[in-house]
Amino acid sequence: MTKSLNVAVIGAGTSGLLTARELLREDHRVTVFEKSDRLGGTWVYNSGVEANDNILCLDPNRPVVHSSLYSSLRTNLPRPLMGFSDFSLEDKTYGDPRMFPGHKEVLKFLEDFANEFGVTKVIRFNSEVVRVENIDSKFVVEWRTLEAGSKEEVFDAVVVCNGHHTEPRVADDIPGIEEWSRVQEHSHNYRVPEPYRDQVVVVIGNGPSALDISREIATVSKEVHLSSRSSNVKISSLDGYNNMWQHSKINRVFEDGTIVFQDNQSIKADAILHCTGYKFHFPFLRTNGMVQVDNNRVGPLYKHMFPPQLAPRLSFVGLTYQQGILFRLYELQSKLVSLVLSKKILLPSEDEMLADISQHYREMEENGIPKHHTHSLRLQFEYVDWLAAKVGLPIEDRLKEICRSLFQHWIARPNGFREAFES
């Protein structure tokens, strides 16, 4: 009979809820630590933003606002890709039946999921984890609440599911950016377009958030200029807008508001909005260097999940991104963690895991993939298929076809891929 372990799960977002569900299914004793007062992680909207004197969120000691949602945010994945193997979003609606629903719909779906599978009752809300430390083959978890202060508890295993949409990554390598005297903000602090009314705004980035936010800002601003580092970008005005332009990478900014692009065009802007993604951040983790974050590479991790020196007692779920079947991927990862902890699946030896990691890093370098993209799956299915085979839960071909179709629509029409996909 499998020994029941006492397992701490850090975070009650999508990956944390899935992990708790799978651990409970394996009869482990589960405690989910959630620093806010409700579940949902990145899908919980908070109209508040971080202090204006720290608008780029670079101070590690700042009071952190976890949410990065803007008010109008819709999913960039259609409903079939937003559910789980036994709990679908396709056959449920919570007031927003669109193929690409808003964030409120997803949050209600996650709340329904947590209640359905008994996860809500094992969550400790308003409990912020401040230290996870490996001591004598156990993990000491220290957390704090406003009412009771700090407490400690010992666990057999810890699964880190704290997400990666809270600690902003900014384009701080642009010459002159530190001397820029006008408004500078990260999309983490963007909620509504009104603050940009009648302004000239430069949006840095070319991901879904950059495109969505720039389109929304264009409804109130004087001009919006998108800047992309991509070598494939076309320098042009954007279809359907008379006040939006696409540019190449910024070459330099000046204190008087002038911005010069590498295409030799220049403008005078009122604001720069960094839609430049986020950093992996685990300020609570104490591993004596066994797990480190180096240029957004969390490692060394076997299959993006297990640090060889501490596996399987420490694991991560939810680090991977840029894969259209993301919710199902998190389900597969959480199932693997639970089965490994139950000893129904055995991990390779420490040396074998380290060798696998080294090979992965080598292949990245040979293919010219930068270190900060270590956990990007680049919309490929090899890793998903490996996980599915490992845990015995295959991904339907239909979902893969939906994912491929979505990507084709994104390539053809990034500024209107949702409308093109639905038509």
Coordinates of C-alpha atoms in Angstrom, one line a residue:
M1 CA 0.0 0.0 0.0
T2 CA 1.3 3.5 -1.0
K3 CA 2.4 5.6 1.9
S4 CA 0.4 8.8 2.3
L5 CA 2.7 11.8 2.3
N6 CA 2.1 15.2 3.8
V7 CA 2.5 17.6 0.8
A8 CA 2.5 21.4 0.5
V9 CA 1.3 23.0 -2.7
I10 CA 2.3 26.6 -3.1
G11 CA -0.3 28.6 -5.0
A12 CA -4.0 28.1 -5.8
G13 CA -3.9 29.0 -9.4
T14 CA -4.6 26.6 -12.3
S15 CA -1.5 24.4 -11.7
G16 CA -1.9 24.4 -7.9
L17 CA -5.5 23.4 -8.1
L18 CA -4.7 20.6 -10.6
T19 CA -1.8 19.4 -8.4
A20 CA -3.9 19.4 -5.3
R21 CA -6.6 17.4 -7.1
E22 CA -4.2 14.7 -8.3
L23 CA -2.5 14.4 -4.9
L24 CA -5.8 14.0 -3.2
R25 CA -6.7 11.2 -5.7
E26 CA -3.5 9.4 -4.6
D27 CA -4.6 9.8 -1.0
H28 CA -1.9 12.1 0.0
R29 CA -2.5 14.7 2.7
V30 CA -2.5 18.1 1.0
T31 CA -2.2 21.7 2.1
V32 CA -2.4 24.5 -0.5
F33 CA -1.0 27.8 0.6
E34 CA -2.6 30.8 -1.2
K35 CA -1.5 34.3 -0.2
S36 CA -4.7 36.0 -1.4
D37 CA -8.2 35.5 -0.2
R38 CA -9.5 33.5 -3.1
L39 CA -8.3 30.9 -5.6
G40 CA -7.6 31.4 -9.3
G41 CA -4.1 32.9 -9.3
T42 CA -3.5 34.9 -12.4
W43 CA -7.3 34.8 -13.3
V44 CA -8.3 36.9 -10.3
Y45 CA -8.8 40.5 -11.4
N46 CA -7.6 43.3 -9.1
S47 CA -8.2 46.9 -10.2
G48 CA -5.4 48.0 -7.9
V49 CA -1.9 48.5 -9.2
E50 CA 1.5 48.9 -7.6
A51 CA 2.7 52.3 -6.3
N52 CA 3.4 55.0 -8.9
D53 CA 6.9 55.6 -7.5
N54 CA 7.8 52.0 -8.5
I55 CA 5.8 51.7 -11.7
L56 CA 8.2 49.2 -13.3
C57 CA 8.1 46.9 -10.2
L58 CA 11.9 46.7 -9.8
D59 CA 12.1 47.0 -6.1
P60 CA 12.2 43.5 -4.6
N61 CA 10.8 44.8 -1.3
R62 CA 7.8 46.5 -2.8
P63 CA 4.2 45.7 -1.8
V64 CA 3.3 43.3 -4.6
V65 CA 0.0 43.2 -6.5
H66 CA -0.2 39.7 -7.7
S67 CA -2.7 40.2 -10.5
S68 CA -1.6 41.2 -14.0
L69 CA -5.1 41.1 -15.6
Y70 CA -6.4 44.1 -17.4
S71 CA -10.2 44.7 -17.3
S72 CA -11.0 43.7 -20.9
L73 CA -8.7 40.6 -21.1
R74 CA -10.0 37.6 -23.0
T75 CA -8.3 34.2 -23.3
N76 CA -6.0 33.8 -26.3
L77 CA -6.9 30.1 -26.4
P78 CA -10.4 28.9 -27.4
R79 CA -12.7 27.1 -25.0
P80 CA -11.7 23.5 -26.1
L81 CA -8.1 24.2 -25.1
M82 CA -9.0 25.7 -21.7
G83 CA -10.4 22.6 -20.0
F84 CA -9.2 19.4 -18.4
S85 CA -9.6 15.7 -19.4
D86 CA -12.6 15.2 -17.2
F87 CA -13.8 18.7 -16.6
S88 CA -14.4 20.7 -19.8
L89 CA -15.0 24.4 -20.4
E90 CA -16.7 23.5 -23.8
D91 CA -19.9 22.2 -22.2
K92 CA -20.1 24.9 -19.4
T93 CA -20.8 28.6 -19.5
Y94 CA -20.9 31.1 -16.6
G95 CA -22.3 34.1 -18.4
D96 CA -19.8 34.5 -21.2
P97 CA -20.4 31.9 -23.9
R98 CA -17.8 33.3 -26.4
M99 CA -15.3 31.0 -27.9
F100 CA -12.6 33.2 -26.4
P101 CA -14.2 34.2 -23.1
G102 CA -13.2 36.9 -20.6
H103 CA -11.2 36.3 -17.5
K104 CA -14.3 36.2 -15.2
E105 CA -15.5 33.1 -17.1
V106 CA -12.3 31.3 -16.5
L107 CA -12.2 32.2 -12.8
K108 CA -15.7 30.8 -12.3
F109 CA -14.7 27.6 -14.2
L110 CA -11.7 27.2 -11.8
E111 CA -13.8 27.8 -8.8
D112 CA -16.3 25.2 -10.0
F113 CA -13.5 22.7 -10.6
A114 CA -12.0 23.2 -7.1
N115 CA -15.4 22.7 -5.5
E116 CA -16.2 19.7 -7.6
F117 CA -13.1 17.8 -6.6
G118 CA -12.8 18.9 -3.0
V119 CA -9.8 21.1 -3.5
T120 CA -11.2 24.3 -1.9
K121 CA -11.4 22.7 1.5
V122 CA -7.6 22.1 1.6
I123 CA -6.6 25.7 0.7
R124 CA -5.3 28.0 3.4
F125 CA -6.2 31.4 2.2
N126 CA -4.3 34.7 3.2
S127 CA -1.3 32.5 3.9
E128 CA 1.9 33.8 2.2
V129 CA 4.8 31.3 2.0
V130 CA 8.0 33.1 3.0
R131 CA 10.4 30.2 3.3
V132 CA 10.7 26.6 2.0
E133 CA 13.9 24.9 3.3
N134 CA 15.2 21.4 3.0
I135 CA 16.2 20.1 6.4
D136 CA 17.0 16.5 7.3
S137 CA 15.2 15.1 4.2
K138 CA 12.0 17.1 5.0
F139 CA 10.8 20.5 4.0
V140 CA 10.2 23.3 6.5
V141 CA 7.5 25.6 5.2
E142 CA 7.2 29.0 6.9
W143 CA 4.2 31.1 6.1
R144 CA 2.6 34.2 7.5
T145 CA -0.9 35.7 7.9
L146 CA -1.9 39.2 9.0
E147 CA -3.7 37.8 12.0
A148 CA -1.3 35.3 13.4
G149 CA 2.1 36.3 12.0
S150 CA 4.6 33.6 11.0
K151 CA 4.2 29.9 11.5
E152 CA 6.2 26.8 10.5
E153 CA 5.2 23.3 9.5
V154 CA 7.2 20.2 8.3
F155 CA 6.2 18.5 5.0
D156 CA 7.4 15.4 3.2
A157 CA 7.2 17.1 -0.1
V158 CA 6.6 20.5 -1.7
V159 CA 5.2 21.3 -5.1
V160 CA 5.8 24.9 -6.3
C161 CA 2.9 26.3 -8.4
N162 CA 3.2 30.0 -7.8
G163 CA 2.9 31.0 -11.4
H164 CA 5.0 33.4 -13.5
H165 CA 2.9 36.5 -14.3
T166 CA 3.7 38.7 -11.3
E167 CA 7.4 39.7 -11.5
P168 CA 7.8 41.9 -14.6
R169 CA 10.6 41.7 -17.1
V170 CA 11.4 45.0 -18.7
A171 CA 13.3 46.2 -21.7
D172 CA 16.0 47.8 -19.5
D173 CA 18.8 47.3 -22.1
I174 CA 17.5 50.1 -24.4
P175 CA 20.1 52.9 -24.4
G176 CA 18.8 55.9 -22.5
I177 CA 15.9 54.1 -20.9
E178 CA 17.0 55.0 -17.4
E179 CA 17.0 58.7 -18.2
W180 CA 13.6 58.6 -19.8
S181 CA 11.7 61.4 -18.0
R182 CA 8.1 60.6 -19.0
V183 CA 5.6 57.8 -18.1
Q184 CA 7.0 54.3 -18.1
E185 CA 4.8 51.3 -17.2
H186 CA 4.8 47.5 -17.4
S187 CA 1.6 45.7 -18.6
H188 CA 1.5 44.2 -15.1
N189 CA 0.1 47.5 -14.0
Y190 CA -2.2 48.1 -17.0
R191 CA -5.9 47.9 -16.3
V192 CA -7.9 50.3 -18.5
P193 CA -6.9 52.6 -21.4
E194 CA -8.2 55.9 -20.0
P195 CA -4.8 57.1 -18.5
Y196 CA -3.4 57.1 -22.1
R197 CA -6.1 59.4 -23.6
D198 CA -4.8 61.8 -26.2
Q199 CA -1.2 60.6 -25.7
V200 CA 1.4 59.2 -28.0
V201 CA 2.3 55.7 -26.6
V202 CA 5.0 53.3 -27.5
V203 CA 4.2 49.6 -26.7
I204 CA 7.2 47.3 -26.6
G205 CA 6.4 43.7 -27.4
N206 CA 4.7 41.5 -30.0
G207 CA 2.8 38.9 -27.9
P208 CA -0.9 38.6 -27.5
S209 CA -1.0 41.1 -24.6
A210 CA 1.0 43.7 -26.5
L211 CA -1.4 43.4 -29.4
D212 CA -4.6 43.4 -27.3
I213 CA -3.5 46.3 -25.1
S214 CA -2.3 48.4 -28.0
R215 CA -5.6 48.0 -29.9
E216 CA -7.5 49.0 -26.8
I217 CA -5.2 52.0 -26.1
A218 CA -5.7 53.1 -29.7
T219 CA -9.4 53.8 -29.0
V220 CA -8.5 56.7 -26.7
S221 CA -4.9 57.7 -27.5
K222 CA -3.5 60.1 -30.2
E223 CA -1.1 57.5 -31.6
V224 CA 0.2 54.0 -30.7
H225 CA 3.5 52.7 -32.0
L226 CA 4.3 49.0 -31.5
S227 CA 8.0 48.1 -31.2
S228 CA 9.1 44.5 -31.8
R229 CA 12.5 42.8 -31.5
S230 CA 11.4 40.2 -34.0
S231 CA 13.4 40.2 -37.3
N232 CA 10.3 39.2 -39.2
V233 CA 8.3 42.4 -38.3
K234 CA 6.9 44.5 -41.1
I235 CA 7.3 48.2 -40.7
S236 CA 3.9 49.5 -41.5
S237 CA 0.6 51.1 -40.4
L238 CA -1.8 48.5 -39.0
D239 CA -4.9 47.5 -40.9
G240 CA -8.1 49.0 -39.6
Y241 CA -6.4 51.7 -37.6
N242 CA -5.4 55.2 -38.6
N243 CA -3.4 55.8 -35.5
M244 CA -1.4 52.6 -35.1
W245 CA 2.0 51.8 -36.5
Q246 CA 4.4 48.8 -36.3
H247 CA 8.1 49.5 -35.9
S248 CA 11.3 47.5 -35.4
K249 CA 13.3 47.5 -32.2
I250 CA 14.0 50.7 -30.4
N251 CA 17.5 52.0 -31.0
R252 CA 17.6 54.7 -28.3
V253 CA 15.3 56.9 -26.2
F254 CA 16.1 60.5 -25.1
E255 CA 15.1 62.4 -22.0
D256 CA 12.9 64.8 -24.0
G257 CA 10.6 62.0 -25.1
T258 CA 12.2 61.3 -28.4
I259 CA 12.3 57.6 -29.4
V260 CA 14.4 56.4 -32.4
F261 CA 13.7 53.0 -33.9
Q262 CA 16.2 50.8 -35.8
D263 CA 14.2 51.5 -39.0
N264 CA 15.5 55.1 -38.6
Q265 CA 12.0 56.5 -37.8
S266 CA 11.6 58.7 -34.7
I267 CA 8.7 60.0 -32.7
K268 CA 8.2 62.0 -29.6
A269 CA 6.2 59.9 -27.1
D270 CA 4.4 60.6 -23.8
A271 CA 4.6 57.1 -22.5
I272 CA 6.3 53.7 -22.9
L273 CA 4.4 50.5 -22.0
H274 CA 6.5 47.4 -21.6
C275 CA 4.6 44.3 -22.7
T276 CA 7.7 42.3 -22.3
G277 CA 6.7 39.3 -20.2
Y278 CA 7.7 38.1 -16.7
K279 CA 10.5 36.6 -14.7
F280 CA 10.3 33.3 -12.8
H281 CA 10.6 34.3 -9.1
F282 CA 10.8 32.1 -6.0
P283 CA 11.9 34.4 -3.2
F284 CA 10.8 31.8 -0.6
L285 CA 12.9 28.9 -1.9
R286 CA 16.1 27.9 0.1
T287 CA 17.9 25.1 -1.7
N288 CA 21.7 26.0 -1.2
G289 CA 22.0 26.6 -4.9
M290 CA 20.4 23.3 -6.0
V291 CA 17.8 25.3 -7.8
Q292 CA 18.6 28.7 -9.4
V293 CA 17.1 31.1 -11.8
D294 CA 19.6 32.2 -14.4
N295 CA 18.3 34.5 -17.2
N296 CA 14.8 33.0 -16.7
R297 CA 16.1 29.4 -16.8
V298 CA 14.9 27.6 -13.7
G299 CA 17.4 24.8 -13.2
P300 CA 18.6 22.3 -13.3
L301 CA 15.2 20.7 -13.8
Y302 CA 14.4 17.3 -15.3
K303 CA 11.6 17.7 -17.8
H304 CA 10.9 21.3 -16.5
M305 CA 9.7 19.8 -13.2
F306 CA 12.2 17.9 -11.0
P307 CA 15.5 19.2 -9.5
P308 CA 17.7 16.0 -9.6
Q309 CA 19.3 16.6 -6.2
L310 CA 15.9 17.1 -4.5
A311 CA 13.5 15.0 -6.6
P312 CA 10.9 13.9 -6.1
R313 CA 10.3 15.7 -2.8
L314 CA 10.6 19.1 -4.5
S315 CA 8.9 19.7 -7.9
F316 CA 7.5 22.4 -10.0
V317 CA 4.2 22.5 -12.0
G318 CA 3.4 25.2 -14.5
L319 CA 6.7 26.6 -15.7
T320 CA 6.3 25.6 -19.3
Y321 CA 4.6 28.1 -21.7
Q322 CA 3.9 28.7 -25.4
Q323 CA 1.9 25.5 -25.9
G324 CA -1.7 25.8 -26.9
I325 CA -2.8 22.8 -24.8
L326 CA -1.6 24.5 -21.7
F327 CA -4.3 23.6 -19.3
R328 CA -4.1 19.9 -20.3
L329 CA -0.3 20.1 -20.0
Y330 CA -0.6 21.3 -16.4
E331 CA -2.9 18.4 -15.7
L332 CA -0.3 16.0 -17.1
Q333 CA 2.5 17.5 -15.1
S334 CA 0.4 17.4 -11.9
K335 CA -0.6 13.8 -12.5
L336 CA 3.1 12.9 -13.0
V337 CA 4.1 14.5 -9.7
S338 CA 1.4 12.7 -7.8
L339 CA 2.2 9.3 -9.3
V340 CA 6.0 9.8 -8.7
L341 CA 5.3 10.7 -5.1
S342 CA 3.1 7.5 -4.8
K343 CA 6.0 5.5 -6.3
K344 CA 3.8 4.3 -9.1
I345 CA 6.2 5.9 -11.6
L346 CA 10.0 6.0 -10.9
L347 CA 12.2 8.8 -12.0
P348 CA 15.7 8.1 -13.5
S349 CA 18.7 8.3 -11.3
E350 CA 20.2 11.7 -10.4
D351 CA 23.0 11.2 -12.9
E352 CA 20.6 10.2 -15.7
M353 CA 18.4 13.2 -15.0
L354 CA 21.4 15.5 -15.0
A355 CA 22.5 14.0 -18.3
D356 CA 19.1 14.5 -19.8
I357 CA 19.1 18.2 -18.7
S358 CA 22.6 18.7 -20.2
Q359 CA 21.5 17.2 -23.5
H360 CA 18.4 19.6 -23.6
Y361 CA 20.6 22.6 -22.9
R362 CA 23.0 21.4 -25.7
E363 CA 20.2 21.0 -28.2
M364 CA 19.0 24.5 -27.4
E365 CA 22.4 26.0 -28.0
E366 CA 22.8 24.1 -31.2
N367 CA 19.4 25.3 -32.5
G368 CA 20.2 28.9 -31.5
I369 CA 17.5 29.1 -28.8
P370 CA 18.4 31.6 -26.1
K371 CA 18.6 30.6 -22.4
H372 CA 15.6 32.7 -21.4
H373 CA 13.4 30.5 -23.6
T374 CA 14.4 27.3 -21.8
H375 CA 10.8 26.6 -20.7
S376 CA 9.2 27.6 -23.9
L377 CA 7.7 24.7 -25.8
R378 CA 7.4 26.7 -29.0
L379 CA 4.0 25.2 -29.8
Q380 CA 5.5 21.8 -30.3
F381 CA 3.9 18.6 -29.0
E382 CA 6.9 16.3 -28.2
Y383 CA 7.0 17.1 -24.5
V384 CA 3.2 16.9 -24.2
D385 CA 3.2 13.5 -25.8
W386 CA 6.0 12.3 -23.5
L387 CA 4.0 13.3 -20.5
A388 CA 0.8 11.8 -21.8
A389 CA 2.5 8.5 -22.5
K390 CA 4.2 8.5 -19.0
V391 CA 0.9 9.0 -17.1
G392 CA -1.4 7.1 -19.5
L393 CA -3.6 10.0 -20.5
P394 CA -3.3 10.7 -24.2
I395 CA -4.2 14.1 -25.7
E396 CA -6.9 13.9 -28.4
D397 CA -5.8 14.6 -32.0
R398 CA -8.8 17.0 -32.2
L399 CA -7.1 19.3 -29.6
K400 CA -3.8 19.3 -31.5
E401 CA -5.6 20.2 -34.7
I402 CA -7.4 23.1 -33.0
C403 CA -4.0 24.2 -31.6
R404 CA -2.4 24.1 -35.1
S405 CA -5.3 26.0 -36.6
L406 CA -5.2 28.7 -34.0
F407 CA -1.4 29.1 -34.6
Q408 CA -2.0 29.5 -38.3
H409 CA -4.6 32.2 -37.7
W410 CA -2.2 33.9 -35.3
I411 CA 0.5 34.0 -38.0
A412 CA -1.8 35.2 -40.7
R413 CA -3.7 37.8 -38.7
P414 CA -2.1 38.5 -35.2
N415 CA -4.3 41.6 -34.7
G416 CA -7.5 39.7 -35.3
F417 CA -6.8 36.0 -34.8
R418 CA -9.8 35.4 -32.5
E419 CA -12.2 36.8 -35.1
A420 CA -10.5 34.8 -37.9
F421 CA -10.6 31.6 -35.9
E422 CA -14.3 32.0 -35.1
S423 CA -15.3 32.7 -38.7

